[in-house]
Tab-separated table of C-alpha atoms in Angstrom:
chain	number	residue	atom	x	y	z
F	1	MET	CA	-6.559	3.970	14.767
F	2	VAL	CA	-3.729	4.749	16.931
F	3	PRO	CA	-0.959	8.042	16.559
F	4	PRO	CA	1.919	7.478	14.122
F	5	SER	CA	4.821	5.683	16.135
F	6	MET	CA	6.943	8.954	16.082
F	7	PHE	CA	4.452	10.483	18.482
F	8	ASP	CA	4.607	7.436	20.968
F	9	ASP	CA	6.316	9.613	23.494
F	10	ALA	CA	4.089	12.770	22.859
F	11	SER	CA	2.757	14.541	26.240
F	12	PHE	CA	1.627	17.871	27.097
F	13	ASP	CA	5.167	18.221	29.217
F	14	SER	CA	6.918	17.522	26.267
F	15	TYR	CA	5.603	20.233	24.067
F	16	ILE	CA	7.733	23.126	24.286
F	17	PRO	CA	5.831	26.303	23.582
F	18	ASP	CA	7.547	29.341	21.895
F	19	PRO	CA	7.996	31.840	24.241
F	20	SER	CA	7.172	34.576	21.460
F	21	GLU	CA	3.847	32.943	20.481
F	22	PRO	CA	1.489	32.930	23.934
F	23	SER	CA	-1.120	31.212	22.130
F	24	GLN	CA	1.197	28.029	22.232
F	25	ALA	CA	1.124	28.062	25.850
F	26	ALA	CA	-2.463	28.607	26.357
F	27	ALA	CA	-3.331	25.795	23.829
F	28	VAL	CA	-1.404	23.106	26.101
F	29	GLN	CA	-3.386	24.562	29.225
F	30	VAL	CA	-6.809	24.215	27.377
F	31	CYS	CA	-5.925	20.819	25.821
F	32	ARG	CA	-4.658	19.512	28.994
F	33	GLN	CA	-7.974	20.640	30.634
F	34	PHE	CA	-9.943	19.148	27.842
F	35	ALA	CA	-8.411	15.284	28.579
F	36	GLU	CA	-8.712	15.965	32.301
F	37	GLY	CA	-12.441	16.382	31.728
F	38	ILE	CA	-12.698	13.309	29.446
F	39	ALA	CA	-11.041	11.480	32.202
F	40	LYS	CA	-13.035	12.673	35.072
F	41	ARG	CA	-16.563	11.903	33.284
F	42	ARG	CA	-15.079	8.397	32.429
F	43	ALA	CA	-13.923	7.721	35.881
F	44	PRO	CA	-15.839	4.715	37.472
F	45	ARG	CA	-18.753	6.289	39.902
F	46	LYS	CA	-18.979	4.864	43.324
F	47	GLY	CA	-22.523	5.925	44.064
F	48	LEU	CA	-25.510	3.594	44.890
F	49	PHE	CA	-26.966	4.940	41.310
F	50	SER	CA	-24.006	4.740	39.660
F	51	ARG	CA	-25.261	2.106	37.044
F	52	ARG	CA	-28.116	4.245	36.248
F	53	HIS	CA	-25.646	6.942	35.145
F	54	LYS	CA	-26.130	7.982	31.402
F	55	ALA	CA	-22.942	9.234	29.514
F	56	THR	CA	-23.046	13.009	28.849
F	57	HIS	CA	-22.843	14.670	25.547
F	58	GLY	CA	-19.455	14.643	24.298
F	59	THR	CA	-17.477	17.757	24.266
F	60	GLY	CA	-15.032	18.924	21.284
F	61	VAL	CA	-11.797	21.023	20.685
F	62	TYR	CA	-10.628	22.279	17.710
F	63	LEU	CA	-6.897	23.220	16.771
F	64	ASP	CA	-6.419	25.801	14.132
F	65	GLY	CA	-3.305	27.140	13.138
F	66	GLY	CA	-0.701	27.102	10.229
F	67	PHE	CA	2.019	24.217	9.199
F	68	GLY	CA	4.398	22.720	11.763
F	69	VAL	CA	2.831	24.722	15.172
F	70	GLY	CA	2.580	21.449	17.150
F	71	LYS	CA	-1.150	20.758	16.529
F	72	THR	CA	-0.356	17.019	16.076
F	73	HIS	CA	1.629	16.846	19.117
F	74	LEU	CA	-1.060	18.235	21.202
F	75	LEU	CA	-3.596	16.078	19.564
F	76	THR	CA	-1.812	12.952	20.258
F	77	SER	CA	-1.336	14.095	23.933
F	78	ILE	CA	-4.669	14.559	24.386
F	79	TYR	CA	-5.147	10.937	23.058
F	80	HIS	CA	-2.362	9.428	25.498
F	81	SER	CA	-4.217	11.305	28.180
F	82	CYS	CA	-7.679	9.875	27.823
F	83	PRO	CA	-8.921	6.307	28.987
F	84	GLU	CA	-9.578	3.359	26.731
F	85	PRO	CA	-11.121	2.684	24.464
F	86	LYS	CA	-10.241	5.680	22.205
F	87	ALA	CA	-9.428	6.257	18.430
F	88	PHE	CA	-6.816	8.307	16.218
F	89	GLY	CA	-6.646	8.828	12.793
F	90	THR	CA	-6.385	11.385	10.038
F	91	PHE	CA	-9.754	12.771	8.660
F	92	VAL	CA	-8.856	10.623	5.312
F	93	GLU	CA	-8.274	7.408	7.394
F	94	LEU	CA	-11.393	8.016	9.109
F	95	THR	CA	-13.353	8.148	5.761
F	96	HIS	CA	-11.768	4.974	4.932
F	97	VAL	CA	-12.907	3.403	8.132
F	98	VAL	CA	-16.409	4.113	7.494
F	99	GLY	CA	-15.959	3.173	3.740
F	100	ALA	CA	-14.866	-0.067	5.129
F	101	LEU	CA	-17.279	-0.946	7.929
F	102	GLY	CA	-20.280	1.086	6.658
F	103	PHE	CA	-21.860	3.829	8.445
F	104	ASN	CA	-23.831	2.007	11.150
F	105	ARG	CA	-21.195	-0.378	11.981
F	106	ALA	CA	-18.648	2.575	12.172
F	107	VAL	CA	-20.950	4.245	14.692
F	108	GLU	CA	-21.432	1.088	16.744
F	109	GLU	CA	-17.730	0.369	16.876
F	110	LEU	CA	-16.572	3.909	17.875
F	111	SER	CA	-19.824	5.163	20.195
F	112	GLY	CA	-18.234	3.397	23.492
F	113	HIS	CA	-14.938	5.569	23.312
F	114	SER	CA	-13.863	8.221	25.433
F	115	VAL	CA	-12.213	10.428	22.603
F	116	LEU	CA	-11.990	10.355	18.897
F	117	CYS	CA	-8.898	12.447	17.774
F	118	ILE	CA	-8.958	13.595	13.938
F	119	ASP	CA	-5.912	14.953	12.366
F	120	GLU	CA	-5.899	17.219	9.166
F	121	PHE	CA	-9.603	17.752	9.189
F	122	GLU	CA	-10.332	18.745	5.566
F	123	LEU	CA	-13.192	20.646	3.698
F	124	ASP	CA	-12.491	20.273	0.361
F	125	ASP	CA	-14.619	17.166	-0.185
F	126	PRO	CA	-18.384	18.161	0.387
F	127	GLY	CA	-19.288	14.597	0.259
F	128	ASP	CA	-16.775	13.481	2.925
F	129	THR	CA	-17.224	16.614	5.335
F	130	MET	CA	-21.001	15.679	5.240
F	131	LEU	CA	-20.403	12.036	6.113
F	132	VAL	CA	-17.775	12.705	9.130
F	133	SER	CA	-20.092	15.359	10.032
F	134	ARG	CA	-22.943	12.952	10.384
F	135	LEU	CA	-20.755	10.465	11.940
F	136	LEU	CA	-19.662	13.112	14.725
F	137	ASP	CA	-23.101	14.165	15.198
F	138	GLU	CA	-24.231	10.327	16.276
F	139	LEU	CA	-20.808	10.001	18.300
F	140	THR	CA	-21.045	13.029	20.347
F	141	SER	CA	-24.731	12.310	21.197
F	142	ALA	CA	-23.490	8.915	22.543
F	143	GLY	CA	-21.020	10.832	24.881
F	144	VAL	CA	-17.760	10.457	22.592
F	145	SER	CA	-15.442	13.754	22.886
F	146	VAL	CA	-13.724	14.662	19.652
F	147	ALA	CA	-10.302	16.621	19.064
F	148	VAL	CA	-9.796	17.965	15.741
F	149	THR	CA	-6.831	19.876	14.007
F	150	SER	CA	-6.784	21.497	10.445
F	151	ASN	CA	-4.551	24.036	9.065
F	152	THR	CA	-4.774	27.745	7.872
F	153	LEU	CA	-3.006	28.757	4.906
F	154	PRO	CA	0.117	31.121	5.730
F	155	GLU	CA	-1.264	33.806	4.090
F	156	GLN	CA	-4.606	33.563	5.975
F	157	LEU	CA	-2.943	34.099	9.341
F	158	GLY	CA	-4.617	36.508	11.295
F	159	GLU	CA	-7.155	37.419	8.488
F	160	GLY	CA	-10.338	35.876	10.621
F	161	ARG	CA	-8.911	32.158	10.717
F	162	PHE	CA	-10.959	31.069	7.980
F	163	ALA	CA	-10.257	27.546	8.402
F	164	ALA	CA	-12.044	27.807	11.817
F	165	LYS	CA	-14.818	29.493	10.184
F	166	ASP	CA	-15.278	26.991	7.675
F	167	PHE	CA	-14.999	24.127	9.995
F	168	MET	CA	-17.652	25.448	12.349
F	169	ARG	CA	-20.127	26.307	9.268
F	170	GLU	CA	-19.746	22.679	7.559
F	171	ILE	CA	-20.299	20.817	11.130
F	172	ARG	CA	-22.876	23.448	12.036
F	173	LYS	CA	-25.120	20.766	13.562
F	174	ILE	CA	-22.773	20.157	16.286
F	175	SER	CA	-20.431	23.002	16.291
F	176	GLY	CA	-21.813	24.352	19.599
F	177	ILE	CA	-19.793	21.519	21.335
F	178	PHE	CA	-16.332	22.937	19.972
F	179	GLU	CA	-14.004	25.051	21.583
F	180	SER	CA	-11.848	26.660	18.805
F	181	ILE	CA	-8.242	27.066	19.849
F	182	ARG	CA	-5.676	29.076	17.795
F	183	VAL	CA	-2.178	27.877	17.641
F	184	ASP	CA	0.221	30.528	16.151
F	185	GLY	CA	3.965	30.262	15.328
F	186	PRO	CA	6.356	29.436	12.429
F	187	ASP	CA	6.819	25.698	11.222
F	188	TYR	CA	9.087	24.573	13.580
F	189	ARG	CA	10.418	22.070	11.083
F	190	HIS	CA	12.280	24.636	9.693
F	191	ARG	CA	12.556	27.253	12.414
F	192	ASN	CA	16.150	28.463	12.580
F	193	LEU	CA	17.251	25.789	9.840
F	194	PRO	CA	19.114	26.286	6.997
F	195	PRO	CA	17.483	25.486	3.661
F	196	ALA	CA	16.914	21.926	2.683
F	197	PRO	CA	19.942	19.986	1.324
F	198	ASP	CA	20.501	20.320	-2.469
F	199	PRO	CA	19.955	17.408	-4.522
F	200	VAL	CA	22.774	14.875	-5.113
F	201	SER	CA	24.299	13.228	-8.098
F	202	ASP	CA	22.713	9.802	-9.096
F	203	SER	CA	25.946	8.101	-8.552
F	204	ARG	CA	26.248	9.623	-4.889
F	205	LEU	CA	22.692	8.791	-4.281
F	206	GLU	CA	22.971	5.219	-5.576
F	207	GLN	CA	25.883	4.954	-3.335
F	208	GLU	CA	23.881	6.087	-0.372
F	209	ALA	CA	21.171	3.764	-1.052
F	210	GLU	CA	23.973	0.986	-1.146
F	211	ASP	CA	25.555	1.750	2.105
F	212	VAL	CA	22.197	1.929	4.325
F	213	ASP	CA	20.452	-1.454	5.278
F	214	GLY	CA	17.037	-1.167	4.547
F	215	ALA	CA	17.094	1.802	1.997
F	216	THR	CA	14.976	1.958	-1.189
F	217	LEU	CA	16.093	3.639	-4.235
F	218	ASP	CA	13.509	4.632	-7.107
F	219	ASP	CA	13.118	6.257	-10.073
F	220	PHE	CA	10.866	9.269	-9.243
F	221	GLY	CA	8.790	8.874	-12.467
F	222	GLN	CA	8.467	5.389	-12.089
F	223	LEU	CA	7.443	5.688	-8.533
F	224	CYS	CA	4.752	8.007	-9.467
F	225	LYS	CA	3.192	5.328	-12.066
F	226	HIS	CA	3.532	2.840	-9.264
F	227	LEU	CA	1.615	5.053	-6.937
F	228	ALA	CA	-1.105	5.460	-9.669
F	229	THR	CA	-1.869	1.535	-9.266
F	230	LEU	CA	-1.910	1.393	-5.538
F	231	HIS	CA	-4.677	2.188	-3.173
F	232	PRO	CA	-3.321	4.995	-0.717
F	233	SER	CA	-4.648	2.643	2.281
F	234	LYS	CA	-1.731	0.431	1.273
F	235	TYR	CA	1.067	2.973	1.456
F	236	ASN	CA	1.844	2.235	5.096
F	237	ARG	CA	2.700	-1.398	4.094
F	238	LEU	CA	4.791	-0.163	1.194
F	239	VAL	CA	7.155	1.874	3.645
F	240	ASP	CA	7.201	-0.750	6.139
F	241	GLY	CA	10.681	-1.791	7.282
F	242	VAL	CA	12.150	1.111	4.999
F	243	THR	CA	14.933	2.902	6.675
F	244	MET	CA	15.974	5.504	3.949
F	245	VAL	CA	14.043	6.488	0.738
F	246	CYS	CA	16.181	7.628	-2.324
F	247	LEU	CA	14.577	9.198	-5.104
F	248	GLU	CA	16.336	9.614	-8.501
F	249	ASP	CA	15.604	12.410	-10.989
F	250	VAL	CA	12.866	14.141	-8.772
F	251	GLY	CA	10.693	16.487	-10.964
F	252	PRO	CA	7.093	18.095	-10.878
F	253	VAL	CA	4.339	15.324	-10.716
F	254	PRO	CA	2.251	14.555	-13.874
F	255	ASP	CA	-1.024	15.452	-12.603
F	256	GLN	CA	-3.369	16.063	-9.858
F	257	SER	CA	-4.022	12.678	-9.109
F	258	ILE	CA	-0.616	11.534	-8.629
F	259	ALA	CA	0.057	14.747	-6.425
F	260	LEU	CA	-2.632	13.729	-4.164
F	261	ARG	CA	-1.085	10.167	-3.840
F	262	MET	CA	2.304	11.973	-3.220
F	263	VAL	CA	0.726	13.744	-0.419
F	264	VAL	CA	-0.380	10.382	1.219
F	265	LEU	CA	3.180	9.118	0.653
F	266	ALA	CA	4.496	11.790	2.079
F	267	ASP	CA	2.450	11.606	5.412
F	268	ARG	CA	3.042	8.068	5.879
F	269	LEU	CA	6.818	8.413	5.459
F	270	TYR	CA	7.070	11.643	7.767
F	271	ASP	CA	4.624	9.505	10.436
F	272	SER	CA	7.536	6.680	10.139
F	273	GLY	CA	10.368	9.410	10.340
F	274	ILE	CA	11.917	7.879	7.162
F	275	PRO	CA	14.786	9.978	5.678
F	276	VAL	CA	14.522	11.037	2.361
F	277	ARG	CA	17.453	11.637	-0.206
F	278	ASN	CA	17.235	12.808	-3.773
F	279	SER	CA	18.590	13.736	-7.367
F	280	GLY	CA	17.124	15.971	-9.820
F	281	LEU	CA	15.150	18.947	-8.806
F	282	LYS	CA	14.723	20.015	-4.985
F	283	LEU	CA	11.926	18.361	-3.066
F	284	ASP	CA	9.961	21.773	-3.088
F	285	ALA	CA	9.541	21.652	-6.718
F	286	ILE	CA	7.391	18.377	-6.830
F	287	PHE	CA	3.917	20.384	-6.921
F	288	THR	CA	3.800	22.880	-9.669
F	289	GLU	CA	2.544	26.340	-9.150
F	290	GLU	CA	-0.378	25.775	-11.160
F	291	MET	CA	-1.228	22.947	-8.445
F	292	LEU	CA	-0.417	25.190	-5.366
F	293	SER	CA	-2.804	27.561	-6.670
F	294	GLY	CA	-5.657	25.279	-6.594
F	295	GLY	CA	-8.245	23.758	-4.337
F	296	TYR	CA	-5.582	21.317	-2.631
F	297	ARG	CA	-3.145	24.005	-1.869
F	298	LYS	CA	-3.106	23.297	1.670
F	299	LYS	CA	-2.406	19.469	1.183
F	300	TYR	CA	0.634	20.333	-1.145
F	301	LEU	CA	2.218	22.803	1.184
F	302	ARG	CA	2.030	20.425	4.131
F	303	ALA	CA	3.467	17.666	2.143
F	304	THR	CA	6.474	19.781	0.988
F	305	SER	CA	7.124	20.865	4.506
F	306	ARG	CA	7.311	17.503	5.491
F	307	LEU	CA	9.333	16.133	2.689
F	308	LEU	CA	11.806	18.680	3.485
F	309	ALA	CA	11.965	18.016	7.009
F	310	LEU	CA	12.867	14.354	6.296
F	311	SER	CA	15.240	15.657	3.704
F	312	ARG	CA	17.300	16.583	6.921
F	313	PHE	CA	16.669	13.604	8.987
F	314	GLU	CA	19.704	11.350	9.864
F	315	THR	CA	19.694	8.100	8.415
F	316	VAL	CA	18.825	5.051	10.623
F	317	GLY	CA	20.727	2.288	9.523
F	318	GLY	CA	24.032	1.686	7.748
């Protein structure tokens, strides 16, 4: 449970706040102080009674904002600044860990950590939300601090920060430990950039895949069918060693189940910084208007933002 490799060098110093968005500079300061507080509390005590010292209750910080404002960068900076042992994972990955280990074993494994960083906290599954809320209650009582990010939809920015309110309501038992930090600004992945590249022809796509060592070439429809047979926890292995993903005949995904799997794949590709090239429709046409108007809207918009960013990435090999 560590941050994606693309954030290996992330730090508070490397986060460049947008001068026109003062909340970003303020968020850096609060997160830095949060990490320093954890490190100070975890430092060895030199007093005669140091061995009798009990861990204090964990603290919490919640980073709330739109897509692409650098919340994950700040979250990984917190992780890198805190002492071992520590853990980092997405909300979904955390639920997978609890499912694999069992609740009591997960509490046992994580209770000695200095911090647990949870990216993309999700509130769309009541069962998972209740499970993680209970887990956080146990861990913070054991002295583990928690840092969390979530997304506010673009049209909800400035409207009372619905995501932050929902989060505090769902974890009301421990909400008092969390400081909610607002991070505003446009999506940096598309700031001052031209539109995403247009799809290329099948023949050109095949040539690009041929020219780049480690590139893959898949029919989009066949890829969707394959994702349906593979548990999302295995998508990391699916993209391991891949230098570029080429998708032929891209179009809307067939149903909600495949759409959610495509979200996970987009996250894994983005975490690994793997460029994407495609023929067919543009990558922002993968999720239909019906899907975008439903309960998983935030997931689909985040995935679209990341896929468009990957379409501009330079190839690694070839």
